[in-house]
CSV table of C-alpha atoms and ligand atoms in Angstrom, one decimal:
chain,number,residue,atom,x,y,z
A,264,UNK,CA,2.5,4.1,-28.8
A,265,UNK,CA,4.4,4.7,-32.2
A,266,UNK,CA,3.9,1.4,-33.5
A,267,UNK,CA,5.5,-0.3,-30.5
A,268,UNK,CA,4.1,-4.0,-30.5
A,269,UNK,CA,6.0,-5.8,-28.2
A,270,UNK,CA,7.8,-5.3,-25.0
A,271,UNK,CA,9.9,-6.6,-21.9
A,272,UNK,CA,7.8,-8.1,-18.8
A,273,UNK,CA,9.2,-9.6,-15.8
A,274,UNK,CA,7.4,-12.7,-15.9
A,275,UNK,CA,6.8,-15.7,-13.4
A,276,UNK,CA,8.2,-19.2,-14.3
A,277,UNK,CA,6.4,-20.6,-11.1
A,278,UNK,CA,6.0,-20.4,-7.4
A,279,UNK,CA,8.9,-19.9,-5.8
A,280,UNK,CA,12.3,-17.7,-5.1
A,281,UNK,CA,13.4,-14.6,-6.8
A,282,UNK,CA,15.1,-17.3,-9.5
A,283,UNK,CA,11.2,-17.8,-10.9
A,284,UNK,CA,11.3,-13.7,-12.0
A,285,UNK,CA,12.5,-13.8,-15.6
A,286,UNK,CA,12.4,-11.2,-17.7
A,287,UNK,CA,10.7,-12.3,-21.2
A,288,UNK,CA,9.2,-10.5,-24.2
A,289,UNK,CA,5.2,-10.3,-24.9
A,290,UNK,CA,2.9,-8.2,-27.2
A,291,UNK,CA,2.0,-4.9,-26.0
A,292,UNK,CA,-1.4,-5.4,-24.9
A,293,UNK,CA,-4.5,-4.9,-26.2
A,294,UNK,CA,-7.0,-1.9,-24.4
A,295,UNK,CA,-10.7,-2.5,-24.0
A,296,UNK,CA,-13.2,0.4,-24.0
A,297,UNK,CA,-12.4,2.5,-20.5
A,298,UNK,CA,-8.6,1.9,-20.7
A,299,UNK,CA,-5.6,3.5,-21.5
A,300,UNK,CA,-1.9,1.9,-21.6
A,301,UNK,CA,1.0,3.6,-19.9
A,302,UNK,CA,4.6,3.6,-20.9
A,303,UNK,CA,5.7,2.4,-17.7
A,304,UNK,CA,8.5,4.9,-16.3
A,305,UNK,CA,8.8,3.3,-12.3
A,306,UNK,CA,7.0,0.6,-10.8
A,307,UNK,CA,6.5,-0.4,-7.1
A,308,UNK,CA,7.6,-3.2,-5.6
A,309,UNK,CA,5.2,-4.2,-2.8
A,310,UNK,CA,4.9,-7.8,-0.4
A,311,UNK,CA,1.5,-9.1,-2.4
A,312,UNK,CA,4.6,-9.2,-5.1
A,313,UNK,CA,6.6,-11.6,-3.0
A,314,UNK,CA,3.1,-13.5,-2.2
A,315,UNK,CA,2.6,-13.7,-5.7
A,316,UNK,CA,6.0,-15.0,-6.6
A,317,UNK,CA,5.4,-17.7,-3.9
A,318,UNK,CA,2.5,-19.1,-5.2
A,319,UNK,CA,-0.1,-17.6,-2.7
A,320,UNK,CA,-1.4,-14.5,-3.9
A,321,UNK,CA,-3.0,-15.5,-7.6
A,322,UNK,CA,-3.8,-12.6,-9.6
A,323,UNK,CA,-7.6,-11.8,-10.2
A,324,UNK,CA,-9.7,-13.4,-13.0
A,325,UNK,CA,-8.7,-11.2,-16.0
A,326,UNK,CA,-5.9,-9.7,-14.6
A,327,UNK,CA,-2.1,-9.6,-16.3
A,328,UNK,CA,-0.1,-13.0,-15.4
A,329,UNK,CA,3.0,-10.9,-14.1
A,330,UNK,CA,3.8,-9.2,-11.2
A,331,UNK,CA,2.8,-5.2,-10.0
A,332,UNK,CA,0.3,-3.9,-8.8
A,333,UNK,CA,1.4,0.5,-9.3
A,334,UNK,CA,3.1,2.0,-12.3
A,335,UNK,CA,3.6,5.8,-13.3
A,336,UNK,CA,4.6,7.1,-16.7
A,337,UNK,CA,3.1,8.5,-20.0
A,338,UNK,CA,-0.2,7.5,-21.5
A,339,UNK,CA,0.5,6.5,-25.0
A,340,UNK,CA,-2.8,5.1,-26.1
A,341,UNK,CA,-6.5,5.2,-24.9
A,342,UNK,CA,-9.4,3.6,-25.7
A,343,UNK,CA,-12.7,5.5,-25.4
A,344,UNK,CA,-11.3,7.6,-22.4
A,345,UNK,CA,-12.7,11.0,-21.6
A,346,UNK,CA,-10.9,12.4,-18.9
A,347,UNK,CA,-6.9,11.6,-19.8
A,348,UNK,CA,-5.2,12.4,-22.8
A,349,UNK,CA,-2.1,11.0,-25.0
A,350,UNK,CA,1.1,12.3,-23.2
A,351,UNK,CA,-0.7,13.0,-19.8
A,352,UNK,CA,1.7,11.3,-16.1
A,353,UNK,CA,0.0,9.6,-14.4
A,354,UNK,CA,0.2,7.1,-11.5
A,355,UNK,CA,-2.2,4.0,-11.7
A,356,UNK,CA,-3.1,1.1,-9.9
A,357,UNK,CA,-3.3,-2.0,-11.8
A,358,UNK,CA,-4.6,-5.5,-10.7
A,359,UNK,CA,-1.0,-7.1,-11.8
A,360,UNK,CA,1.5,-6.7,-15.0
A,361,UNK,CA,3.0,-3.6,-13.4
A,362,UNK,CA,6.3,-5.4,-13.9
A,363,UNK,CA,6.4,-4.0,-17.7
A,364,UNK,CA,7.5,-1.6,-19.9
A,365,UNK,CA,4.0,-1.0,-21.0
A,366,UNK,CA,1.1,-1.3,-18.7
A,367,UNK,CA,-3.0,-1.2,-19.0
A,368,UNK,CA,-5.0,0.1,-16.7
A,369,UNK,CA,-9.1,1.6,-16.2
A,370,UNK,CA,-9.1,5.4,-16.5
A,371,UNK,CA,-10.9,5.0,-13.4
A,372,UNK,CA,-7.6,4.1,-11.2
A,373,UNK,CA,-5.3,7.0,-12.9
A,374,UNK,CA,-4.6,9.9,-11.0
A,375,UNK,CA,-2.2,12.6,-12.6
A,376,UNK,CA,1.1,12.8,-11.7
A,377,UNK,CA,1.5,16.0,-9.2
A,378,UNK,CA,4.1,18.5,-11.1
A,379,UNK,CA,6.5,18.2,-7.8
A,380,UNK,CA,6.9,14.4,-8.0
A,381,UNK,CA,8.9,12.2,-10.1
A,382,UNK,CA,8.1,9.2,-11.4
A,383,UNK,CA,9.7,7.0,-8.9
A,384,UNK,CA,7.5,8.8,-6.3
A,385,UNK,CA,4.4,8.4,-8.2
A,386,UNK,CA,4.7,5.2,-8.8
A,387,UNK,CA,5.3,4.4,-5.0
A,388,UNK,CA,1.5,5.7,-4.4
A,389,UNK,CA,-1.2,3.8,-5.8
A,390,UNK,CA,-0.9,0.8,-3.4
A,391,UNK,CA,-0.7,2.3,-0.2
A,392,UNK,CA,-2.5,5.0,-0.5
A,393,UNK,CA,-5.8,3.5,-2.2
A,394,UNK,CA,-5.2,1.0,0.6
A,395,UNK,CA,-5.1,3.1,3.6
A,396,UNK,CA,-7.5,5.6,2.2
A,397,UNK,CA,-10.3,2.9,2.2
A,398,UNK,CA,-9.5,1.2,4.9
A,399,UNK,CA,-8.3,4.0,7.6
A,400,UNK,CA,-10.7,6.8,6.8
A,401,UNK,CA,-13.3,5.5,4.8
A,402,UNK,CA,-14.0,2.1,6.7
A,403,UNK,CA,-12.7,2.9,9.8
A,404,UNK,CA,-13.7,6.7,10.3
A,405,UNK,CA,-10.7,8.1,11.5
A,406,UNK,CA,-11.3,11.5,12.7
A,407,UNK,CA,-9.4,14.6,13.8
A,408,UNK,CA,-8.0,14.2,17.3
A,409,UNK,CA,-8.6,10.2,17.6
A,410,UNK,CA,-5.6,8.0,17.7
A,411,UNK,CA,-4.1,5.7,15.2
A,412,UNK,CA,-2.1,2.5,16.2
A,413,UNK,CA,-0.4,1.7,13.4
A,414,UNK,CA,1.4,-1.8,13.0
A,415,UNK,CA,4.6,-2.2,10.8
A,416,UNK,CA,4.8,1.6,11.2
A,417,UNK,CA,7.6,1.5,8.7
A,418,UNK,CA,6.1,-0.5,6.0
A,419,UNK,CA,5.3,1.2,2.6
A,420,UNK,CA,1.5,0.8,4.5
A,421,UNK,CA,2.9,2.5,7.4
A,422,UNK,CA,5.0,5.5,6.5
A,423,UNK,CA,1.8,6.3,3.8
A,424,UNK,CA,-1.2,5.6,6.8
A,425,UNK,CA,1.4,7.7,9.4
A,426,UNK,CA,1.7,10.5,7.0
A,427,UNK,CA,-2.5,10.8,6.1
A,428,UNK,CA,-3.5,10.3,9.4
A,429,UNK,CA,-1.2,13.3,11.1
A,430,UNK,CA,-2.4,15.3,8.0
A,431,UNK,CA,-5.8,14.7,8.8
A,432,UNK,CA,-5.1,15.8,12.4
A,433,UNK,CA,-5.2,12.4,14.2
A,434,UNK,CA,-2.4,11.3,16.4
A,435,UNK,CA,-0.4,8.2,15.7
A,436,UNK,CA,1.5,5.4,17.6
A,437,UNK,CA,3.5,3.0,15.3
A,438,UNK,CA,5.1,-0.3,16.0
A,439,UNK,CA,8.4,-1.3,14.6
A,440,UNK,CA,10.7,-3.9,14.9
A,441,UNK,CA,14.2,-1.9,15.5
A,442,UNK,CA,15.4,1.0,17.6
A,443,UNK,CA,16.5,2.4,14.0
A,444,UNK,CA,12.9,1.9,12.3
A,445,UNK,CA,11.2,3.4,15.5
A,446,UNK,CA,13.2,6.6,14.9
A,447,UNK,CA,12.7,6.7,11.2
A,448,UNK,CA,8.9,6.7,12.0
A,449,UNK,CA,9.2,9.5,14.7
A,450,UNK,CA,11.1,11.8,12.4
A,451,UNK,CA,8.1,11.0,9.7
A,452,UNK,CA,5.8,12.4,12.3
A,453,UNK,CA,4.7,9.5,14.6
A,454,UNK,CA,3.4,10.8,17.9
A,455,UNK,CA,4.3,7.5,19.9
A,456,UNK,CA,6.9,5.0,18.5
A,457,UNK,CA,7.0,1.3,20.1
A,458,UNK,CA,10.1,-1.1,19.1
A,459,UNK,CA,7.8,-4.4,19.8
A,460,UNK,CA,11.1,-6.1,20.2
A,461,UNK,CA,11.4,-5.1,23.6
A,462,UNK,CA,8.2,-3.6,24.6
A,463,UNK,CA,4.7,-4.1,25.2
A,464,UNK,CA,2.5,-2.2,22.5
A,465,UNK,CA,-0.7,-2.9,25.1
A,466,UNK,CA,1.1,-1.1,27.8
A,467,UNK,CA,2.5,1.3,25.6
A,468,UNK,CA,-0.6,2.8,23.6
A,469,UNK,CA,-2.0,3.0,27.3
A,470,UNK,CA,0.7,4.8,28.8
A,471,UNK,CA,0.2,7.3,25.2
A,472,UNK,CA,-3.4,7.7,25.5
A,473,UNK,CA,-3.9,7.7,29.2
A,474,UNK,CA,-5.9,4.4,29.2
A,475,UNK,CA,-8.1,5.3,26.6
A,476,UNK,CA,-6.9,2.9,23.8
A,477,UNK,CA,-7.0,3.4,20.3
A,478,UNK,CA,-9.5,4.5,18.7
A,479,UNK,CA,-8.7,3.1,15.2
A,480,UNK,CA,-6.0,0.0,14.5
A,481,UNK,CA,-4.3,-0.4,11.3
A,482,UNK,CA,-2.6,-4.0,11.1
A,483,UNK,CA,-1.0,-6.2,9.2
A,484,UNK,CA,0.4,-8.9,11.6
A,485,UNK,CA,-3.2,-10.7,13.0
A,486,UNK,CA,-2.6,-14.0,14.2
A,487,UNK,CA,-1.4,-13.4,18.1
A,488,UNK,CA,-1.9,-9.4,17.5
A,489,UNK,CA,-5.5,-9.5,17.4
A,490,UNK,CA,-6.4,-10.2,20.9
A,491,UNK,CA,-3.5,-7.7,21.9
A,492,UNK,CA,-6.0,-5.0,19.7
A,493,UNK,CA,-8.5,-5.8,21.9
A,494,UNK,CA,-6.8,-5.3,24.6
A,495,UNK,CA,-5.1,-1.8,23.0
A,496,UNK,CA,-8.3,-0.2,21.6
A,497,UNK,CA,-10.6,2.4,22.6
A,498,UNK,CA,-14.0,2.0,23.6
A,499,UNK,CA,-16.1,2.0,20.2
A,500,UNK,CA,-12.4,1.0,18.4
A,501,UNK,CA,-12.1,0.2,15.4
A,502,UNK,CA,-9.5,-2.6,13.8
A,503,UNK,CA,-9.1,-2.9,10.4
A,504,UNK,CA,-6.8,-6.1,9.5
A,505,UNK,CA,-5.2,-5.6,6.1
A,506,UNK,CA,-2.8,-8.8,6.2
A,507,UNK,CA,-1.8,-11.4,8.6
A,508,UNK,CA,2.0,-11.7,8.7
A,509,UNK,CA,1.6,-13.6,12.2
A,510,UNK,CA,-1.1,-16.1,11.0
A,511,UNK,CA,-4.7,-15.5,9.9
A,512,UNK,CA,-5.8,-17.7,12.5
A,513,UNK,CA,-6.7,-15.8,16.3
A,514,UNK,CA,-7.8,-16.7,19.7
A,515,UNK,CA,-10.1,-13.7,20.0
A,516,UNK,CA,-12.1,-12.3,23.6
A,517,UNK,CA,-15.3,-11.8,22.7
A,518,UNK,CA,-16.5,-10.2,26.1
A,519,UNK,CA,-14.0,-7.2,25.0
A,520,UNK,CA,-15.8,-7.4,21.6
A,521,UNK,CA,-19.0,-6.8,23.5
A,522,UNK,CA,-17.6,-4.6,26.0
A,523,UNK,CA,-15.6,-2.1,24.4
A,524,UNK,CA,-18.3,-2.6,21.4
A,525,UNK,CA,-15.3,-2.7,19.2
A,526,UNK,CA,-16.0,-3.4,15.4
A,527,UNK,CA,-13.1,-5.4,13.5
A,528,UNK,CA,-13.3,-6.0,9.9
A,529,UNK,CA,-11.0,-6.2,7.3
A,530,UNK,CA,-10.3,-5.7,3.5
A,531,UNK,CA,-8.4,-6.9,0.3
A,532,UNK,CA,-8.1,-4.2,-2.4
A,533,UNK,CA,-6.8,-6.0,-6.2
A,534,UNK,CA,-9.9,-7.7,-6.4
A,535,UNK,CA,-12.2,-5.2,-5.9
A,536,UNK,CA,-14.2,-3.7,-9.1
A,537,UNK,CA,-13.1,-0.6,-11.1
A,538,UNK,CA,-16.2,1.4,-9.5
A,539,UNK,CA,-14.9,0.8,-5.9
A,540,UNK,CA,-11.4,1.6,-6.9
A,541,UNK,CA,-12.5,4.9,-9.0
A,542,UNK,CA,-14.2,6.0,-6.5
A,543,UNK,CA,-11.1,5.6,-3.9
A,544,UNK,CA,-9.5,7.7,-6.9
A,545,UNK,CA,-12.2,10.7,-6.4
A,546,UNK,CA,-11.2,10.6,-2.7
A,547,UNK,CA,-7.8,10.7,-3.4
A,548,UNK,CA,-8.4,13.1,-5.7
A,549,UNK,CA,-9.8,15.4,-3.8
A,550,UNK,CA,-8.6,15.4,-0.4
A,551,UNK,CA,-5.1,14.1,-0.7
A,552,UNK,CA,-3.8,15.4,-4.3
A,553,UNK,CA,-3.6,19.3,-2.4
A,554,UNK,CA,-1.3,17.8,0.0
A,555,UNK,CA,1.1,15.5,-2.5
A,556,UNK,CA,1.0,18.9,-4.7
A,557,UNK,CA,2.1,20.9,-1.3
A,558,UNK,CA,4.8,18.4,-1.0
A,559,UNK,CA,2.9,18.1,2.4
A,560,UNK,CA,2.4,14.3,2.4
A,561,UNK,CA,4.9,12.2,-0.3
A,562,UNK,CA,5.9,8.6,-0.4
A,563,UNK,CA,8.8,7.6,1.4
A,564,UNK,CA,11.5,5.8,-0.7
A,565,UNK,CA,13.8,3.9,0.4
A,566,UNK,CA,15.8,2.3,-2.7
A,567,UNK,CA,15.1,2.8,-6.3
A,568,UNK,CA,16.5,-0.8,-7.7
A,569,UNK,CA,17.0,-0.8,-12.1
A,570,UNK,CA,14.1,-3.0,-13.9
A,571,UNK,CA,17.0,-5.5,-14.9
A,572,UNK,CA,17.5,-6.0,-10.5
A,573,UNK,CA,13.8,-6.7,-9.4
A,574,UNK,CA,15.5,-10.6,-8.0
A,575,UNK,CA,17.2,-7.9,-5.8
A,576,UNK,CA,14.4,-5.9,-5.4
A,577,UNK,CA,12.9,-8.9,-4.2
A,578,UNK,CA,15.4,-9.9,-1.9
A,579,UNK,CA,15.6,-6.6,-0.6
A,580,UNK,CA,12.0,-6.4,0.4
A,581,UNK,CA,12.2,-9.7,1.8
A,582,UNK,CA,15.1,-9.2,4.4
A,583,UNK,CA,12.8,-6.2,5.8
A,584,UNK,CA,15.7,-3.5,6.2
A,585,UNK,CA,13.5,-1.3,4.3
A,586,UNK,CA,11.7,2.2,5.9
A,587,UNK,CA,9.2,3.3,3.2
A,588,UNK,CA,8.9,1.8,-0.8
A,589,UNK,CA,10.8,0.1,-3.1
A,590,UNK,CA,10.2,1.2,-6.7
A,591,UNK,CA,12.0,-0.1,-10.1
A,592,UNK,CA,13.0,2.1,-12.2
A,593,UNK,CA,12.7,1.8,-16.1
A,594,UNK,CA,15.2,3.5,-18.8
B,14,NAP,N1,-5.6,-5.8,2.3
B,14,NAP,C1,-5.1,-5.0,1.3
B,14,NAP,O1,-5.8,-4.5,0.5
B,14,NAP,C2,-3.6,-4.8,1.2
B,14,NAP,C3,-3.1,-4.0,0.2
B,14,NAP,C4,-1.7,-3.8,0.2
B,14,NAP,C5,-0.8,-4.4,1.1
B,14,NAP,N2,-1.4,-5.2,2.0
B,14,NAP,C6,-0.5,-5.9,3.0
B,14,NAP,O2,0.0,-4.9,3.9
B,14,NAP,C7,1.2,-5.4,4.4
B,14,NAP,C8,2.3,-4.3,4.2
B,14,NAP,O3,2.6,-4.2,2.8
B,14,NAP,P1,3.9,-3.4,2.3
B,14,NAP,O4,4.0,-3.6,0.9
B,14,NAP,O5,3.8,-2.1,2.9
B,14,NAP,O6,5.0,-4.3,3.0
B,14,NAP,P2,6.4,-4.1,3.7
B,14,NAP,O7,6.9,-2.7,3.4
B,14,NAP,O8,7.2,-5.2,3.4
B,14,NAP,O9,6.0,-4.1,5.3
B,14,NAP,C9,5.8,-5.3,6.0
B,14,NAP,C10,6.1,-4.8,7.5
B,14,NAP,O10,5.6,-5.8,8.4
B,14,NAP,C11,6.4,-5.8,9.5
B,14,NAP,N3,6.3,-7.2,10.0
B,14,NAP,C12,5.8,-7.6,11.1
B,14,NAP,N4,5.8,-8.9,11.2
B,14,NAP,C13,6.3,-9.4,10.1
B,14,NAP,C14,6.6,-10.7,9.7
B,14,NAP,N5,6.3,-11.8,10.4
B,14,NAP,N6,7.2,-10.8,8.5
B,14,NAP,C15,7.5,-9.7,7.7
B,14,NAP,N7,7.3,-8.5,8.1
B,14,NAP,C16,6.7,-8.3,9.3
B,14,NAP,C17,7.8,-5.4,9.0
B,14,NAP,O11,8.3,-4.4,9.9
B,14,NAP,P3,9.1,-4.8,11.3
B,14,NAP,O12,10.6,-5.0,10.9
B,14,NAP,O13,8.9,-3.6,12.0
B,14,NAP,O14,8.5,-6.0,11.8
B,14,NAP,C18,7.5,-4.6,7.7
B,14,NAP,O15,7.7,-3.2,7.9
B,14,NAP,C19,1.6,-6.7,3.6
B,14,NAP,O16,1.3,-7.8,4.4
B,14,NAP,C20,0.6,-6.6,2.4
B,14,NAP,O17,0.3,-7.9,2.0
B,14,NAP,C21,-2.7,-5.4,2.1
């Protein structure tokens, strides 16, 4: 790290607005056996962020105070680290400090920088595609030919799960909340587009699949949404709630449960172990590294904000405008 011992962080003063993100200097930090640190070229900007700049969405035990949760850039130091080396790109996923010039992270959560992407692409991976790799195909099974309803379709979630699950030979239906997003998600390769502003995702994803339902739910909204899954999924469907943007509260019908024999679970990814996130790496690794490096699957960006503008960033994010990722960019 060429004798580099401190560096810029945009902290957290408190819970609050974008006024409470403040950038402030720190010591570069310290690695532990298993780590390496990063020179931080991009980072993304994700909604746990926001949550986490509110005051609702704590980091985990251990984890850096500051925001971001996916950097890419240069490894400049490593600490008892087999597979990496000093001056290898990669894109990790961290458990918070993303926000940084400098970034630490478990070798288990690197993956090397494709030689197609930049570093603004690479670091708009890590969170989405960890997230819908475990929860899409590793906890709920997606296979070839089922179909994928995918909520907030246009979400840095969505446009990532959209992308994997065509690749992998599923068909997908997305909601999203404008005539505009809708089309943005078609042209990313959405089978079945639904502006829930004006109509009925139930009636829709049964018109699409012939009134077979979905076989596999992706969805972020909960609250009044979940007994609308119910009614939208397949027989043996499965719903996998990643977020509840409506409420995480639900009136539920249990006789569909039984019926349908549905299973609905959900997960939370930060605070999970470096062994459950390294070995969502392997996955990644292997089955979806050929297709970033075919340029067959890539993130979808939508504004590349400077460091110095992450209170825009934030803003930006917030208004929900956005098709795709929002990365910050470091010079
Ligand atoms: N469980 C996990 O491990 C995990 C990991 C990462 C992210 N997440 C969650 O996944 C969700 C997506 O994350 P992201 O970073 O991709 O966010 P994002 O790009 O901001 O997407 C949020 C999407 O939700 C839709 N939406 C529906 N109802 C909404 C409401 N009441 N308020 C705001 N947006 C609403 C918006 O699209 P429309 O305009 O179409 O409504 C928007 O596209 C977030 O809730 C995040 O916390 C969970």
């Amino acid at each position: 790290m060429g004798g580099v011992k401190s560096m810029r962080i945009i902290a957290l003063k408190g819970a609050g607005g974008v006024s409470m993100l403040q950038e402030e200097t720190v010591p570069v930090p310290q690695l532990k056996p298993g780590q390496v640190l990063i020179h931080v070229r991009a980072a993304g900007v994700n909604r746990p962020d926001i949550a986490q700049r509110q005051g609702v969405y704590p980091p985990p035990p251990g984890a850096p105070a500051w925001p971001g949760l996916e950097v890419a850039g240069e490894i400049t130091a490593l600490s008892e680290v087999k597979d990496f080396t000093i001056g290898d790109k990669v894109m990790a996923l961290v458990p918070g400090g993303g926000y940084g010039e400098y970034a630490v992270a478990d070798a288990e959560c690197l993956l090397p920088i494709p030689a197609n992407m930049d570093y603004v692409q690479a670091a708009a991976v890590p969170e989405t595609f960890f997230t819908v790799w475990s929860n899409v195909f590793d906890r709920a099974g997606l296979k070839k030919g089922e179909v994928l309803l995918v909520h907030g379709g246009s979400s840095g979630i969505g446009t990532a799960a959209m992308q994997l699950a065509k690749a992998f030979g599923a068909q997908v239906i997305v909601t999203a909340g404008s005539a505009e997003k809708c089309r943005a998600c078609l042209s990313l390769g959405a089978d079945c587009a639904v502006n829930y502003r004006e109509q009925d995702f139930v009636a829709e994803v049964k018109n699409f699949t012939k009134g077979g339902g979905a076989n596999v739910i992706l969805d972020m909204v909960g609250g009044d949404y979940s007994e609308k899954n119910y009614q939208a999924a397949a027989i043996e469907g499965r719903i996998v709630q990643i977020a509840f943007l409506h409420g995480h509260k639900a009136i539920i019908d249990l006789n569909m449960l039984m019926r349908k024999r549905l299973l609905h679970t959900g997960s939370t990814l930060r605070a999970r172990d470096k062994a459950f996130k390294g070995a969502i790496a392997a996955a990644l690794k292997r089955h979806v590294w050929p297709l970033w490096q075919k340029g067959r699957v890539l993130p979808v960006i939508d504004t590349v904000f400077p460091f110095s503008e992450v209170a825009a960033a934030h803003e930006y994010l917030e208004a929900g405008g956005h098709v795709g990722k929002i990365v910050l960019k470091l010079t």
